[in-house]
Amino acid sequence: MAKTDIGPPYYGDMLPPIIKENYGKWKYHEILKPGVLVHVSESGAELYTVRVGSPRLISIYFIRDICEIADKYCDGYLRFTSRNNIEFLLSNKDNIEPLIAEVKAKGLPVGGTGNSITNMVHTQGWVHCHTPATDASGIVKAVMDELFEYFETMKLPAKMRISLACCLNMCGAVHCSDIAILGIHRKAPVINHENLKNFCEIPTVIASCPTAAIRPNPKLKSVEIKEERCMYCGNCYTMCPSIQIIDPENDAISIWVGGKVSNARSTPMFSRLAIPYLPNNPPRWPEVVDAVKKLVELWAANAKQGERMGEWIERIGWEKFFQLAELPFTDKHIDDFTYAVTTFRSTTQFKW
């Protein structure tokens, strides 16, 4: 078959030789110290990993720098994790400390393993996305500046995963993170009828709405939005730039807690709403930073060893969590989704 350039290359072609030789034979792994892991094979072979934090939005010069380090210490092998960490893969233990010294000399932190806060997974924000309710990289930088000590150490009760999505379409993992920062639109999109009839295909715009909130407006040769059905997803703006969803005055941020993907010790959990509104306040988002830091430190002070945020809250009860976090319980916390009964709180009746 002829080769094409469509799709990603086969991952197996890029694996380090030690991984190819021991594929499917890895026995266990250990964390030697913050940021350094060793995987041991049934054959006795050892693969070392040095995890380094990256800023995610990176230049070609940055990529060249880390590739040069990989060529020098790892035979050219490194990878990026889904949380934007850089992992250098070493087969020679003697290269670990020289590699760490070199990355630290470039100002890059080593850590994010075990009971720590690893890099935050986040969406595109104002840099690329066309429907963001808030920025992504700017908030992540401000939050991690405040929580940086927890990246380089492992003194938390368990691992802490923080994520950010700049709108509810959730390109980030906010539905299943210990703490999630979610940008929210709070007003229905505004239609520019004059532009819409000239630039947009009305059937496509109507079909793009997942809640059937958009219907034709023949009088204006445009569309109209039934606001009580709109969930502010911005799909219509994707089809038609004459339906503007971004609102600098009303867009805001919410905080969700208690989610996790892992099925270790307890089943996976969805994140649940903790703070329904925080102002969108660039460039340092102090209200968001203070809220996230307070939640991290509250959990760290009260959770048992190994207990994730959601597991701790389930143990003490959501009522007690709101009390300890000094968060008001409002009507925004009541989920009225059709199937919410089986998954979310659907009443204000608490048992303290």
GROMACS .gro file of C-alpha atoms in nm:
model
  352
    1MET     CA    1   0.000   0.000   0.000
    2ALA     CA    2   0.124   0.347  -0.087
    3LYS     CA    3   0.224   0.567   0.209
    4THR     CA    4   0.025   0.879   0.284
    5ASP     CA    5   0.080   1.173   0.517
    6ILE     CA    6  -0.270   1.145   0.663
    7GLY     CA    7  -0.298   1.074   1.035
    8PRO     CA    8  -0.032   1.036   1.304
    9PRO     CA    9   0.271   0.813   1.253
   10TYR     CA   10   0.270   0.469   1.414
   11TYR     CA   11   0.367   0.517   1.778
   12GLY     CA   12   0.561   0.192   1.794
   13ASP     CA   13   0.821   0.333   1.559
   14MET     CA   14   0.913   0.600   1.816
   15LEU     CA   15   0.943   0.391   2.130
   16PRO     CA   16   1.284   0.374   2.302
   17PRO     CA   17   1.460   0.040   2.238
   18ILE     CA   18   1.430  -0.060   2.606
   19ILE     CA   19   1.050  -0.024   2.588
   20LYS     CA   20   1.030  -0.225   2.263
   21GLU     CA   21   1.243  -0.502   2.413
   22ASN     CA   22   1.026  -0.523   2.727
   23TYR     CA   23   0.686  -0.445   2.575
   24GLY     CA   24   0.412  -0.605   2.786
   25LYS     CA   25   0.663  -0.726   3.043
   26TRP     CA   26   0.679  -0.432   3.285
   27LYS     CA   27   0.648  -0.561   3.640
   28TYR     CA   28   0.618  -0.254   3.864
   29HIS     CA   29   0.724   0.109   3.901
   30GLU     CA   30   0.842   0.328   4.188
   31ILE     CA   31   0.884   0.699   4.252
   32LEU     CA   32   1.248   0.744   4.354
   33LYS     CA   33   1.197   1.110   4.446
   34PRO     CA   34   0.969   1.394   4.328
   35GLY     CA   35   0.978   1.396   3.950
   36VAL     CA   36   1.181   1.075   3.904
   37LEU     CA   37   1.030   0.731   3.838
   38VAL     CA   38   1.172   0.390   3.759
   39HIS     CA   39   0.987   0.114   3.573
   40VAL     CA   40   1.125  -0.237   3.626
   41SER     CA   41   1.072  -0.517   3.375
   42GLU     CA   42   1.039  -0.892   3.438
   43SER     CA   43   1.381  -0.918   3.269
   44GLY     CA   44   1.531  -0.681   3.526
   45ALA     CA   45   1.564  -0.393   3.279
   46GLU     CA   46   1.506  -0.047   3.427
   47LEU     CA   47   1.361   0.258   3.254
   48TYR     CA   48   1.397   0.591   3.432
   49THR     CA   49   1.166   0.887   3.377
   50VAL     CA   50   1.235   1.249   3.473
   51ARG     CA   51   0.916   1.458   3.467
   52VAL     CA   52   0.953   1.830   3.399
   53GLY     CA   53   0.687   2.100   3.400
   54SER     CA   54   0.634   2.293   3.079
   55PRO     CA   55   0.446   2.616   3.009
   56ARG     CA   56   0.247   2.442   2.730
   57LEU     CA   57   0.245   2.745   2.501
   58ILE     CA   58   0.599   2.701   2.378
   59SER     CA   59   0.823   2.828   2.103
   60ILE     CA   60   1.024   2.635   1.848
   61TYR     CA   61   1.336   2.754   2.035
   62PHE     CA   62   1.209   2.589   2.356
   63ILE     CA   63   1.142   2.264   2.169
   64ARG     CA   64   1.494   2.270   2.023
   65ASP     CA   65   1.641   2.324   2.371
   66ILE     CA   66   1.464   2.024   2.527
   67CYS     CA   67   1.541   1.807   2.223
   68GLU     CA   68   1.908   1.888   2.264
   69ILE     CA   69   1.886   1.779   2.629
   70ALA     CA   70   1.712   1.458   2.521
   71ASP     CA   71   1.981   1.390   2.260
   72LYS     CA   72   2.249   1.443   2.525
   73TYR     CA   73   2.107   1.224   2.804
   74CYS     CA   74   1.825   1.008   2.664
   75ASP     CA   75   1.936   0.903   2.314
   76GLY     CA   76   1.677   1.150   2.186
   77TYR     CA   77   1.374   1.001   2.362
   78LEU     CA   78   1.118   1.219   2.541
   79ARG     CA   79   0.743   1.258   2.539
   80PHE     CA   80   0.476   1.509   2.637
   81THR     CA   81   0.201   1.392   2.873
   82SER     CA   82  -0.163   1.492   2.839
   83ARG     CA   83  -0.106   1.743   3.120
   84ASN     CA   84   0.176   1.907   2.927
   85ASN     CA   85   0.459   1.765   3.133
   86ILE     CA   86   0.779   1.672   2.954
   87GLU     CA   87   0.904   1.324   3.038
   88PHE     CA   88   1.266   1.241   2.956
   89LEU     CA   89   1.306   0.862   2.919
   90LEU     CA   90   1.646   0.731   3.030
   91SER     CA   91   1.797   0.385   3.022
   92ASN     CA   92   2.117   0.500   3.199
   93LYS     CA   93   2.069   0.584   3.569
   94ASP     CA   94   2.392   0.786   3.578
   95ASN     CA   95   2.237   1.048   3.348
   96ILE     CA   96   1.951   1.137   3.586
   97GLU     CA   97   2.125   1.397   3.803
   98PRO     CA   98   2.314   1.572   3.518
   99LEU     CA   99   1.986   1.596   3.324
  100ILE     CA  100   1.802   1.740   3.627
  101ALA     CA  101   2.080   1.995   3.680
  102GLU     CA  102   2.058   2.106   3.318
  103VAL     CA  103   1.678   2.145   3.307
  104LYS     CA  104   1.681   2.334   3.638
  105ALA     CA  105   1.950   2.564   3.500
  106LYS     CA  106   1.697   2.653   3.229
  107GLY     CA  107   1.439   2.736   3.495
  108LEU     CA  108   1.226   2.427   3.444
  109PRO     CA  109   1.080   2.254   3.756
  110VAL     CA  110   1.113   1.880   3.819
  111GLY     CA  111   0.819   1.715   3.996
  112GLY     CA  112   0.449   1.646   3.941
  113THR     CA  113   0.467   1.282   4.056
  114GLY     CA  114   0.292   1.102   4.341
  115ASN     CA  115   0.112   1.311   4.604
  116SER     CA  116   0.165   1.639   4.426
  117ILE     CA  117  -0.011   1.886   4.200
  118THR     CA  118   0.103   1.808   3.850
  119ASN     CA  119   0.066   2.041   3.554
  120MET     CA  120  -0.286   2.163   3.491
  121VAL     CA  121  -0.460   2.038   3.179
  122HIS     CA  122  -0.637   2.327   3.012
  123THR     CA  123  -0.803   2.442   2.695
  124GLN     CA  124  -0.705   2.709   2.443
  125GLY     CA  125  -0.862   3.019   2.598
  126TRP     CA  126  -0.816   3.355   2.434
  127VAL     CA  127  -0.514   3.237   2.237
  128HIS     CA  128  -0.700   3.011   1.993
  129CYS     CA  129  -1.058   2.929   2.092
  130HIS     CA  130  -1.344   3.119   1.928
  131THR     CA  131  -1.601   3.072   2.207
  132PRO     CA  132  -1.411   3.106   2.538
  133ALA     CA  133  -1.579   3.254   2.843
  134THR     CA  134  -1.239   3.314   2.996
  135ASP     CA  135  -0.869   3.270   2.929
  136ALA     CA  136  -0.688   2.942   2.993
  137SER     CA  137  -0.312   2.986   3.003
  138GLY     CA  138  -0.332   3.313   3.199
  139ILE     CA  139  -0.536   3.160   3.483
  140VAL     CA  140  -0.322   2.846   3.486
  141LYS     CA  141  -0.008   3.057   3.524
  142ALA     CA  142  -0.160   3.261   3.808
  143VAL     CA  143  -0.288   2.952   3.995
  144MET     CA  144   0.031   2.747   3.955
  145ASP     CA  145   0.246   3.042   4.066
  146GLU     CA  146   0.058   3.022   4.396
  147LEU     CA  147   0.064   2.639   4.422
  148PHE     CA  148   0.414   2.587   4.283
  149GLU     CA  149   0.555   2.429   4.602
  150TYR     CA  150   0.311   2.139   4.561
  151PHE     CA  151   0.456   2.055   4.217
  152GLU     CA  152   0.810   1.999   4.342
  153THR     CA  153   0.713   1.811   4.661
  154MET     CA  154   0.492   1.514   4.750
  155LYS     CA  155   0.358   1.634   5.088
  156LEU     CA  156  -0.012   1.634   4.998
  157PRO     CA  157  -0.243   1.353   5.122
  158ALA     CA  158  -0.286   1.221   4.767
  159LYS     CA  159  -0.243   1.331   4.408
  160MET     CA  160  -0.428   1.650   4.316
  161ARG     CA  161  -0.547   1.705   3.959
  162ILE     CA  162  -0.658   2.056   3.862
  163SER     CA  163  -0.800   2.139   3.521
  164LEU     CA  164  -0.942   2.434   3.334
  165ALA     CA  165  -1.192   2.461   3.050
  166CYS     CA  166  -1.265   2.802   2.905
  167CYS     CA  167  -1.628   2.709   2.830
  168LEU     CA  168  -1.872   2.428   2.911
  169ASN     CA  169  -1.787   2.239   2.593
  170MET     CA  170  -1.496   2.119   2.805
  171CYS     CA  171  -1.198   2.050   2.585
  172GLY     CA  172  -1.029   2.023   2.928
  173ALA     CA  173  -1.099   1.750   3.184
  174VAL     CA  174  -1.309   1.960   3.418
  175HIS     CA  175  -1.576   1.692   3.451
  176CYS     CA  176  -1.339   1.455   3.630
  177SER     CA  177  -1.074   1.656   3.817
  178ASP     CA  178  -1.022   1.713   4.189
  179ILE     CA  179  -1.061   2.086   4.130
  180ALA     CA  180  -1.193   2.225   3.803
  181ILE     CA  181  -1.202   2.583   3.682
  182LEU     CA  182  -1.476   2.636   3.424
  183GLY     CA  183  -1.548   2.949   3.223
  184ILE     CA  184  -1.919   3.015   3.189
  185HIS     CA  185  -2.128   3.226   2.953
  186ARG     CA  186  -2.427   3.365   3.138
  187LYS     CA  187  -2.622   3.532   2.858
  188ALA     CA  188  -2.768   3.395   2.535
  189PRO     CA  189  -2.584   3.490   2.214
  190VAL     CA  190  -2.661   3.823   2.046
  191ILE     CA  191  -2.765   3.808   1.678
  192ASN     CA  192  -2.653   4.057   1.416
  193HIS     CA  193  -2.945   4.008   1.177
  194GLU     CA  194  -2.803   4.229   0.905
  195ASN     CA  195  -2.481   4.029   0.881
  196LEU     CA  196  -2.638   3.689   0.938
  197LYS     CA  197  -2.854   3.691   0.628
  198ASN     CA  198  -2.550   3.776   0.416
  199PHE     CA  199  -2.287   3.546   0.565
  200CYS     CA  200  -2.450   3.240   0.725
  201GLU     CA  201  -2.643   2.935   0.610
  202ILE     CA  202  -2.960   2.941   0.818
  203PRO     CA  203  -3.037   2.564   0.799
  204THR     CA  204  -2.685   2.486   0.919
  205VAL     CA  205  -2.712   2.736   1.205
  206ILE     CA  206  -3.042   2.586   1.320
  207ALA     CA  207  -2.905   2.232   1.297
  208SER     CA  208  -2.600   2.326   1.504
  209CYS     CA  209  -2.803   2.391   1.819
  210PRO     CA  210  -2.810   2.081   2.046
  211THR     CA  211  -3.117   2.203   2.237
  212ALA     CA  212  -3.326   2.324   1.940
  213ALA     CA  213  -3.322   2.678   2.077
  214ILE     CA  214  -3.272   2.837   1.733
  215ARG     CA  215  -3.558   2.873   1.486
  216PRO     CA  216  -3.608   3.067   1.160
  217ASN     CA  217  -3.714   3.431   1.156
  218PRO     CA  218  -3.849   3.469   0.797
  219LYS     CA  219  -3.945   3.830   0.853
  220LEU     CA  220  -3.581   3.932   0.903
  221LYS     CA  221  -3.442   3.653   0.681
  222SER     CA  222  -3.251   3.549   0.992
  223VAL     CA  223  -3.300   3.334   1.305
  224GLU     CA  224  -3.413   3.389   1.662
  225ILE     CA  225  -3.309   3.223   1.987
  226LYS     CA  226  -3.546   3.082   2.245
  227GLU     CA  227  -3.340   3.186   2.545
  228GLU     CA  228  -3.495   2.948   2.798
  229ARG     CA  229  -3.363   2.659   2.586
  230CYS     CA  230  -3.014   2.801   2.528
  231MET     CA  231  -2.733   2.642   2.730
  232TYR     CA  232  -2.472   2.896   2.614
  233CYS     CA  233  -2.251   2.637   2.440
  234GLY     CA  234  -2.158   2.864   2.147
  235ASN     CA  235  -2.206   2.597   1.879
  236CYS     CA  236  -2.411   2.849   1.677
  237TYR     CA  237  -2.119   3.091   1.673
  238THR     CA  238  -1.903   2.811   1.532
  239MET     CA  239  -2.142   2.793   1.235
  240CYS     CA  240  -2.215   3.163   1.212
  241PRO     CA  241  -1.996   3.450   1.338
  242SER     CA  242  -2.299   3.679   1.331
  243ILE     CA  243  -2.425   3.510   1.649
  244GLN     CA  244  -2.186   3.640   1.913
  245ILE     CA  245  -2.157   3.446   2.241
  246ILE     CA  246  -1.859   3.620   2.402
  247ASP     CA  247  -1.969   3.883   2.654
  248PRO     CA  248  -1.690   4.062   2.843
  249GLU     CA  249  -1.927   4.197   3.108
  250ASN     CA  250  -2.123   3.880   3.190
  251ASP     CA  251  -1.885   3.591   3.120
  252ALA     CA  252  -1.749   3.448   3.445
  253ILE     CA  253  -1.579   3.152   3.613
  254SER     CA  254  -1.714   2.864   3.823
  255ILE     CA  255  -1.527   2.615   4.043
  256TRP     CA  256  -1.607   2.243   4.052
  257VAL     CA  257  -1.464   1.981   4.290
  258GLY     CA  258  -1.448   1.611   4.365
  259GLY     CA  259  -1.397   1.449   4.025
  260LYS     CA  260  -1.146   1.179   3.937
  261VAL     CA  261  -1.075   0.935   3.656
  262SER     CA  262  -0.894   0.672   3.860
  263ASN     CA  263  -1.081   0.365   3.983
  264ALA     CA  264  -0.825   0.302   4.258
  265ARG     CA  265  -0.986   0.261   4.603
  266SER     CA  266  -1.316   0.410   4.479
  267THR     CA  267  -1.507   0.444   4.154
  268PRO     CA  268  -1.448   0.734   3.914
  269MET     CA  269  -1.637   1.049   4.011
  270PHE     CA  270  -1.779   1.349   3.829
  271SER     CA  271  -1.684   1.697   3.945
  272ARG     CA  272  -1.963   1.889   4.115
  273LEU     CA  273  -2.032   2.258   4.140
  274ALA     CA  274  -1.882   2.431   4.444
  275ILE     CA  275  -1.861   2.800   4.347
  276PRO     CA  276  -2.110   2.909   4.076
  277TYR     CA  277  -1.964   3.252   4.010
  278LEU     CA  278  -1.630   3.426   4.031
  279PRO     CA  279  -1.548   3.738   3.830
  280ASN     CA  280  -1.340   3.716   3.515
  281ASN     CA  281  -1.060   3.936   3.640
  282PRO     CA  282  -0.741   3.930   3.428
  283PRO     CA  283  -0.447   3.946   3.425
  284ARG     CA  284  -0.403   3.754   3.755
  285TRP     CA  285  -0.758   3.643   3.846
  286PRO     CA  286  -0.704   3.692   4.224
  287GLU     CA  287  -1.050   3.566   4.321
  288VAL     CA  288  -0.996   3.237   4.134
  289VAL     CA  289  -0.643   3.191   4.269
  290ASP     CA  290  -0.759   3.251   4.629
  291ALA     CA  291  -1.053   3.011   4.590
  292VAL     CA  292  -0.844   2.727   4.445
  293LYS     CA  293  -0.566   2.770   4.700
  294LYS     CA  294  -0.816   2.768   4.986
  295LEU     CA  295  -0.976   2.446   4.858
  296VAL     CA  296  -0.637   2.275   4.818
  297GLU     CA  297  -0.525   2.371   5.168
  298LEU     CA  298  -0.861   2.278   5.323
  299TRP     CA  299  -0.843   1.933   5.166
  300ALA     CA  300  -0.474   1.892   5.261
  301ALA     CA  301  -0.547   1.980   5.623
  302ASN     CA  302  -0.843   1.743   5.665
  303ALA     CA  303  -0.808   1.445   5.428
  304LYS     CA  304  -0.664   1.110   5.528
  305GLN     CA  305  -0.349   0.982   5.364
  306GLY     CA  306  -0.431   0.861   5.012
  307GLU     CA  307  -0.773   1.026   5.008
  308ARG     CA  308  -0.856   1.223   4.692
  309MET     CA  309  -1.063   1.540   4.714
  310GLY     CA  310  -1.387   1.366   4.613
  311GLU     CA  311  -1.327   1.074   4.848
  312TRP     CA  312  -1.272   1.316   5.138
  313ILE     CA  313  -1.591   1.506   5.058
  314GLU     CA  314  -1.793   1.185   5.026
  315ARG     CA  315  -1.663   1.073   5.366
  316ILE     CA  316  -1.750   1.393   5.553
  317GLY     CA  317  -2.060   1.474   5.344
  318TRP     CA  318  -2.119   1.758   5.101
  319GLU     CA  319  -2.302   1.957   5.366
  320LYS     CA  320  -1.994   1.950   5.590
  321PHE     CA  321  -1.773   2.039   5.293
  322PHE     CA  322  -1.973   2.353   5.219
  323GLN     CA  323  -1.957   2.441   5.587
  324LEU     CA  324  -1.579   2.394   5.615
  325ALA     CA  325  -1.514   2.576   5.288
  326GLU     CA  326  -1.741   2.861   5.401
  327LEU     CA  327  -1.928   2.840   5.071
  328PRO     CA  328  -2.297   2.934   5.048
  329PHE     CA  329  -2.532   2.676   4.899
  330THR     CA  330  -2.748   2.845   4.636
  331ASP     CA  331  -3.012   2.752   4.381
  332LYS     CA  332  -2.728   2.722   4.125
  333HIS     CA  333  -2.614   2.405   4.300
  334ILE     CA  334  -2.939   2.223   4.226
  335ASP     CA  335  -2.909   2.018   3.910
  336ASP     CA  336  -3.232   1.988   3.712
  337PHE     CA  337  -3.097   1.771   3.431
  338THR     CA  338  -3.338   1.488   3.347
  339TYR     CA  339  -3.116   1.212   3.482
  340ALA     CA  340  -2.961   1.414   3.763
  341VAL     CA  341  -3.144   1.215   4.030
  342THR     CA  342  -2.907   0.925   3.993
  343THR     CA  343  -2.588   1.126   3.975
  344PHE     CA  344  -2.623   1.470   4.133
  345ARG     CA  345  -2.788   1.633   4.430
  346SER     CA  346  -3.141   1.733   4.330
  347THR     CA  347  -3.280   1.876   4.651
  348THR     CA  348  -3.197   2.142   4.908
  349GLN     CA  349  -3.295   1.906   5.191
  350PHE     CA  350  -2.978   1.823   5.385
  351LYS     CA  351  -2.911   1.599   5.679
  352TRP     CA  352  -2.642   1.763   5.884
   0.00000   0.00000   0.00000
